[in-house]
JSON list of C-alpha atoms in Angstrom, two decimals:
[
{"chain": "A", "resi": 1, "resn": "MET", "atom": "CA", "xyz": [-87.70, 66.12, 95.38]},
{"chain": "A", "resi": 2, "resn": "SER", "atom": "CA", "xyz": [-85.58, 67.60, 97.86]},
{"chain": "A", "resi": 3, "resn": "SER", "atom": "CA", "xyz": [-82.54, 68.03, 96.67]},
{"chain": "A", "resi": 4, "resn": "LYS", "atom": "CA", "xyz": [-80.90, 66.45, 100.26]},
{"chain": "A", "resi": 5, "resn": "MET", "atom": "CA", "xyz": [-82.72, 63.20, 99.36]},
{"chain": "A", "resi": 6, "resn": "ILE", "atom": "CA", "xyz": [-80.21, 63.23, 96.07]},
{"chain": "A", "resi": 7, "resn": "PRO", "atom": "CA", "xyz": [-77.17, 61.06, 97.27]},
{"chain": "A", "resi": 8, "resn": "TRP", "atom": "CA", "xyz": [-78.93, 59.52, 99.43]},
{"chain": "A", "resi": 9, "resn": "LEU", "atom": "CA", "xyz": [-80.95, 57.95, 96.96]},
{"chain": "A", "resi": 10, "resn": "VAL", "atom": "CA", "xyz": [-77.86, 57.35, 95.04]},
{"chain": "A", "resi": 11, "resn": "ALA", "atom": "CA", "xyz": [-75.82, 55.53, 97.90]},
{"chain": "A", "resi": 12, "resn": "ALA", "atom": "CA", "xyz": [-79.46, 53.74, 98.22]},
{"chain": "A", "resi": 13, "resn": "LEU", "atom": "CA", "xyz": [-79.08, 52.62, 94.28]},
{"chain": "A", "resi": 14, "resn": "LEU", "atom": "CA", "xyz": [-74.89, 52.00, 94.85]},
{"chain": "A", "resi": 15, "resn": "LEU", "atom": "CA", "xyz": [-75.90, 49.29, 97.64]},
{"chain": "A", "resi": 16, "resn": "LEU", "atom": "CA", "xyz": [-79.04, 47.74, 95.88]},
{"chain": "A", "resi": 17, "resn": "ALA", "atom": "CA", "xyz": [-76.69, 47.06, 93.05]},
{"chain": "A", "resi": 18, "resn": "ALA", "atom": "CA", "xyz": [-74.16, 46.11, 95.11]},
{"chain": "A", "resi": 19, "resn": "CYS", "atom": "CA", "xyz": [-76.44, 43.65, 96.74]},
{"chain": "A", "resi": 20, "resn": "ARG", "atom": "CA", "xyz": [-77.28, 42.23, 93.55]},
{"chain": "A", "resi": 21, "resn": "GLU", "atom": "CA", "xyz": [-74.14, 40.21, 93.07]},
{"chain": "A", "resi": 22, "resn": "PRO", "atom": "CA", "xyz": [-73.37, 37.31, 93.73]},
{"chain": "A", "resi": 23, "resn": "ALA", "atom": "CA", "xyz": [-70.38, 36.66, 95.78]},
{"chain": "A", "resi": 24, "resn": "ALA", "atom": "CA", "xyz": [-67.16, 35.77, 94.99]},
{"chain": "A", "resi": 25, "resn": "GLU", "atom": "CA", "xyz": [-66.03, 31.52, 95.13]},
{"chain": "A", "resi": 26, "resn": "VAL", "atom": "CA", "xyz": [-63.19, 31.18, 96.98]},
{"chain": "A", "resi": 27, "resn": "ALA", "atom": "CA", "xyz": [-61.38, 27.98, 96.04]},
{"chain": "A", "resi": 28, "resn": "PRO", "atom": "CA", "xyz": [-60.54, 25.46, 98.90]},
{"chain": "A", "resi": 29, "resn": "THR", "atom": "CA", "xyz": [-56.77, 25.77, 100.02]},
{"chain": "A", "resi": 30, "resn": "PRO", "atom": "CA", "xyz": [-54.99, 22.47, 98.23]},
{"chain": "A", "resi": 31, "resn": "LEU", "atom": "CA", "xyz": [-53.50, 20.45, 101.32]},
{"chain": "A", "resi": 32, "resn": "PRO", "atom": "CA", "xyz": [-49.37, 20.10, 101.39]},
{"chain": "A", "resi": 33, "resn": "GLU", "atom": "CA", "xyz": [-48.38, 15.94, 100.17]},
{"chain": "A", "resi": 34, "resn": "PRO", "atom": "CA", "xyz": [-47.19, 14.00, 102.63]},
{"chain": "A", "resi": 35, "resn": "ALA", "atom": "CA", "xyz": [-43.49, 13.40, 102.47]},
{"chain": "A", "resi": 36, "resn": "THR", "atom": "CA", "xyz": [-43.19, 10.25, 101.62]},
{"chain": "A", "resi": 37, "resn": "ALA", "atom": "CA", "xyz": [-40.71, 8.37, 104.03]},
{"chain": "A", "resi": 38, "resn": "THR", "atom": "CA", "xyz": [-37.95, 5.64, 101.26]},
{"chain": "A", "resi": 39, "resn": "PRO", "atom": "CA", "xyz": [-37.17, 2.50, 103.58]},
{"chain": "A", "resi": 40, "resn": "LEU", "atom": "CA", "xyz": [-32.91, 1.76, 104.39]},
{"chain": "A", "resi": 41, "resn": "ALA", "atom": "CA", "xyz": [-31.39, -0.32, 103.09]},
{"chain": "A", "resi": 42, "resn": "THR", "atom": "CA", "xyz": [-29.08, -2.45, 105.30]},
{"chain": "A", "resi": 43, "resn": "ALA", "atom": "CA", "xyz": [-25.57, -3.23, 104.09]},
{"chain": "A", "resi": 44, "resn": "ALA", "atom": "CA", "xyz": [-24.65, -6.78, 104.65]},
{"chain": "A", "resi": 45, "resn": "PRO", "atom": "CA", "xyz": [-22.03, -7.88, 106.99]},
{"chain": "A", "resi": 46, "resn": "ALA", "atom": "CA", "xyz": [-17.99, -8.25, 105.11]},
{"chain": "A", "resi": 47, "resn": "ALA", "atom": "CA", "xyz": [-17.66, -12.26, 104.24]},
{"chain": "A", "resi": 48, "resn": "THR", "atom": "CA", "xyz": [-14.38, -13.28, 106.32]},
{"chain": "A", "resi": 49, "resn": "SER", "atom": "CA", "xyz": [-13.19, -17.16, 107.13]},
{"chain": "A", "resi": 50, "resn": "THR", "atom": "CA", "xyz": [-15.88, -17.92, 109.60]},
{"chain": "A", "resi": 51, "resn": "ASN", "atom": "CA", "xyz": [-18.56, -16.90, 108.63]},
{"chain": "A", "resi": 52, "resn": "ALA", "atom": "CA", "xyz": [-20.70, -18.60, 104.70]},
{"chain": "A", "resi": 53, "resn": "PRO", "atom": "CA", "xyz": [-20.60, -16.05, 102.40]},
{"chain": "A", "resi": 54, "resn": "LEU", "atom": "CA", "xyz": [-25.32, -15.03, 102.54]},
{"chain": "A", "resi": 55, "resn": "ALA", "atom": "CA", "xyz": [-27.49, -15.24, 99.84]},
{"chain": "A", "resi": 56, "resn": "PRO", "atom": "CA", "xyz": [-27.85, -12.08, 98.17]},
{"chain": "A", "resi": 57, "resn": "THR", "atom": "CA", "xyz": [-29.98, -9.39, 99.70]},
{"chain": "A", "resi": 58, "resn": "GLU", "atom": "CA", "xyz": [-33.25, -8.47, 98.00]},
{"chain": "A", "resi": 59, "resn": "THR", "atom": "CA", "xyz": [-34.33, -5.28, 96.74]},
{"chain": "A", "resi": 60, "resn": "PRO", "atom": "CA", "xyz": [-37.23, -3.30, 98.75]},
{"chain": "A", "resi": 61, "resn": "PRO", "atom": "CA", "xyz": [-39.72, -2.34, 96.20]},
{"chain": "A", "resi": 62, "resn": "PRO", "atom": "CA", "xyz": [-40.36, 0.42, 94.83]},
{"chain": "A", "resi": 63, "resn": "PRO", "atom": "CA", "xyz": [-42.04, 2.88, 97.03]},
{"chain": "A", "resi": 64, "resn": "THR", "atom": "CA", "xyz": [-45.92, 3.25, 96.06]},
{"chain": "A", "resi": 65, "resn": "ALA", "atom": "CA", "xyz": [-47.07, 6.63, 95.47]},
{"chain": "A", "resi": 66, "resn": "ALA", "atom": "CA", "xyz": [-49.76, 7.30, 98.00]},
{"chain": "A", "resi": 67, "resn": "PRO", "atom": "CA", "xyz": [-53.33, 8.87, 96.92]},
{"chain": "A", "resi": 68, "resn": "LYS", "atom": "CA", "xyz": [-53.90, 12.76, 97.45]},
{"chain": "A", "resi": 69, "resn": "PRO", "atom": "CA", "xyz": [-55.32, 13.70, 100.00]},
{"chain": "A", "resi": 70, "resn": "THR", "atom": "CA", "xyz": [-58.55, 15.43, 99.00]},
{"chain": "A", "resi": 71, "resn": "ALA", "atom": "CA", "xyz": [-59.52, 18.79, 100.24]},
{"chain": "A", "resi": 72, "resn": "THR", "atom": "CA", "xyz": [-62.47, 18.80, 102.79]},
{"chain": "A", "resi": 73, "resn": "LEU", "atom": "CA", "xyz": [-63.84, 21.60, 105.45]},
{"chain": "A", "resi": 74, "resn": "PRO", "atom": "CA", "xyz": [-64.49, 20.45, 108.61]},
{"chain": "A", "resi": 75, "resn": "ALA", "atom": "CA", "xyz": [-68.45, 21.01, 109.25]},
{"chain": "A", "resi": 76, "resn": "PRO", "atom": "CA", "xyz": [-69.76, 23.98, 110.07]},
{"chain": "A", "resi": 77, "resn": "SER", "atom": "CA", "xyz": [-70.77, 23.55, 114.67]},
{"chain": "A", "resi": 78, "resn": "PRO", "atom": "CA", "xyz": [-73.38, 25.17, 115.82]},
{"chain": "A", "resi": 79, "resn": "THR", "atom": "CA", "xyz": [-72.14, 28.16, 117.55]},
{"chain": "A", "resi": 80, "resn": "SER", "atom": "CA", "xyz": [-74.09, 29.30, 121.01]},
{"chain": "A", "resi": 81, "resn": "LEU", "atom": "CA", "xyz": [-74.92, 32.83, 121.60]},
{"chain": "A", "resi": 82, "resn": "SER", "atom": "CA", "xyz": [-74.41, 33.70, 125.19]},
{"chain": "A", "resi": 83, "resn": "PRO", "atom": "CA", "xyz": [-77.13, 35.89, 126.62]},
{"chain": "A", "resi": 84, "resn": "PHE", "atom": "CA", "xyz": [-75.06, 39.12, 127.14]},
{"chain": "A", "resi": 85, "resn": "SER", "atom": "CA", "xyz": [-73.58, 38.67, 123.63]},
{"chain": "A", "resi": 86, "resn": "GLY", "atom": "CA", "xyz": [-75.18, 41.17, 121.63]},
{"chain": "A", "resi": 87, "resn": "PRO", "atom": "CA", "xyz": [-76.40, 45.03, 122.66]},
{"chain": "A", "resi": 88, "resn": "THR", "atom": "CA", "xyz": [-77.73, 46.00, 124.89]},
{"chain": "A", "resi": 89, "resn": "VAL", "atom": "CA", "xyz": [-79.75, 48.95, 126.51]},
{"chain": "A", "resi": 90, "resn": "ALA", "atom": "CA", "xyz": [-77.46, 50.82, 128.77]},
{"chain": "A", "resi": 91, "resn": "GLY", "atom": "CA", "xyz": [-79.94, 53.47, 129.78]},
{"chain": "A", "resi": 92, "resn": "ARG", "atom": "CA", "xyz": [-83.22, 55.95, 129.43]},
{"chain": "A", "resi": 93, "resn": "ILE", "atom": "CA", "xyz": [-82.33, 58.92, 127.80]},
{"chain": "A", "resi": 94, "resn": "ALA", "atom": "CA", "xyz": [-85.59, 61.43, 129.12]},
{"chain": "A", "resi": 95, "resn": "LEU", "atom": "CA", "xyz": [-86.88, 63.58, 126.47]},
{"chain": "A", "resi": 96, "resn": "ARG", "atom": "CA", "xyz": [-88.32, 67.71, 127.01]},
{"chain": "A", "resi": 97, "resn": "GLU", "atom": "CA", "xyz": [-91.54, 68.60, 125.31]},
{"chain": "A", "resi": 98, "resn": "LEU", "atom": "CA", "xyz": [-90.42, 69.24, 121.42]},
{"chain": "A", "resi": 99, "resn": "PRO", "atom": "CA", "xyz": [-91.48, 71.43, 118.87]},
{"chain": "A", "resi": 100, "resn": "GLY", "atom": "CA", "xyz": [-94.72, 70.90, 116.68]},
{"chain": "A", "resi": 101, "resn": "ALA", "atom": "CA", "xyz": [-95.13, 68.44, 113.71]},
{"chain": "A", "resi": 102, "resn": "GLY", "atom": "CA", "xyz": [-91.71, 66.90, 111.75]},
{"chain": "A", "resi": 103, "resn": "ARG", "atom": "CA", "xyz": [-91.44, 67.70, 107.98]},
{"chain": "A", "resi": 104, "resn": "GLY", "atom": "CA", "xyz": [-88.88, 65.08, 106.24]},
{"chain": "A", "resi": 105, "resn": "PRO", "atom": "CA", "xyz": [-88.60, 62.28, 107.73]},
{"chain": "A", "resi": 106, "resn": "VAL", "atom": "CA", "xyz": [-86.40, 60.40, 106.72]},
{"chain": "A", "resi": 107, "resn": "ALA", "atom": "CA", "xyz": [-85.99, 57.58, 110.15]},
{"chain": "A", "resi": 108, "resn": "LEU", "atom": "CA", "xyz": [-88.43, 54.80, 111.71]},
{"chain": "A", "resi": 109, "resn": "ALA", "atom": "CA", "xyz": [-87.68, 53.48, 115.51]},
{"chain": "A", "resi": 110, "resn": "LEU", "atom": "CA", "xyz": [-89.82, 51.99, 117.15]},
{"chain": "A", "resi": 111, "resn": "LEU", "atom": "CA", "xyz": [-89.44, 51.41, 121.31]},
{"chain": "A", "resi": 112, "resn": "ASP", "atom": "CA", "xyz": [-91.43, 51.09, 124.41]},
{"chain": "A", "resi": 113, "resn": "GLY", "atom": "CA", "xyz": [-95.02, 51.75, 121.96]},
{"chain": "A", "resi": 114, "resn": "ARG", "atom": "CA", "xyz": [-93.56, 55.31, 121.06]},
{"chain": "A", "resi": 115, "resn": "LEU", "atom": "CA", "xyz": [-92.58, 55.56, 117.75]},
{"chain": "A", "resi": 116, "resn": "TYR", "atom": "CA", "xyz": [-89.81, 57.87, 117.58]},
{"chain": "A", "resi": 117, "resn": "VAL", "atom": "CA", "xyz": [-89.58, 59.70, 113.76]},
{"chain": "A", "resi": 118, "resn": "ALA", "atom": "CA", "xyz": [-85.77, 61.33, 112.61]},
{"chain": "A", "resi": 119, "resn": "ASN", "atom": "CA", "xyz": [-87.04, 64.61, 110.94]},
{"chain": "A", "resi": 120, "resn": "LEU", "atom": "CA", "xyz": [-85.24, 66.23, 108.58]},
{"chain": "A", "resi": 121, "resn": "THR", "atom": "CA", "xyz": [-86.09, 69.53, 106.68]},
{"chain": "A", "resi": 122, "resn": "THR", "atom": "CA", "xyz": [-87.45, 70.54, 110.56]},
{"chain": "A", "resi": 123, "resn": "ALA", "atom": "CA", "xyz": [-83.90, 69.00, 112.12]},
{"chain": "A", "resi": 124, "resn": "ASN", "atom": "CA", "xyz": [-85.49, 67.40, 115.06]},
{"chain": "A", "resi": 125, "resn": "LEU", "atom": "CA", "xyz": [-87.66, 64.03, 116.86]},
{"chain": "A", "resi": 126, "resn": "SER", "atom": "CA", "xyz": [-90.86, 63.28, 116.54]},
{"chain": "A", "resi": 127, "resn": "VAL", "atom": "CA", "xyz": [-92.48, 61.45, 119.22]},
{"chain": "A", "resi": 128, "resn": "ILE", "atom": "CA", "xyz": [-95.68, 59.54, 118.48]},
{"chain": "A", "resi": 129, "resn": "GLU", "atom": "CA", "xyz": [-97.37, 58.27, 121.03]}
]
């Protein structure tokens, strides 16, 4: 094994180890409690000689505690992708004849029936038709 490949193997092992960890659970953010309004007491007019004394006013019932709302997440809405939202081909690169066979392939790409191979040892790009 080449000493140039060791950093790549270490990086691949670290990436695989990191991908095996489960995603952390995210707790939903609690919603603030709504403010409850207390009813205002109305003041009775003062008794005068022209009007009779009023009956005592009833005290309003104590406000009941409103039920606390539960935190719910909105349902995910389906997303539609526009036809040009992804990467697009900007143009074609013309390649000249490449030197002999490459050594130490590290990356492959298949495009229009051709296989492009990036070679590490010979530092070149091979095209297989």
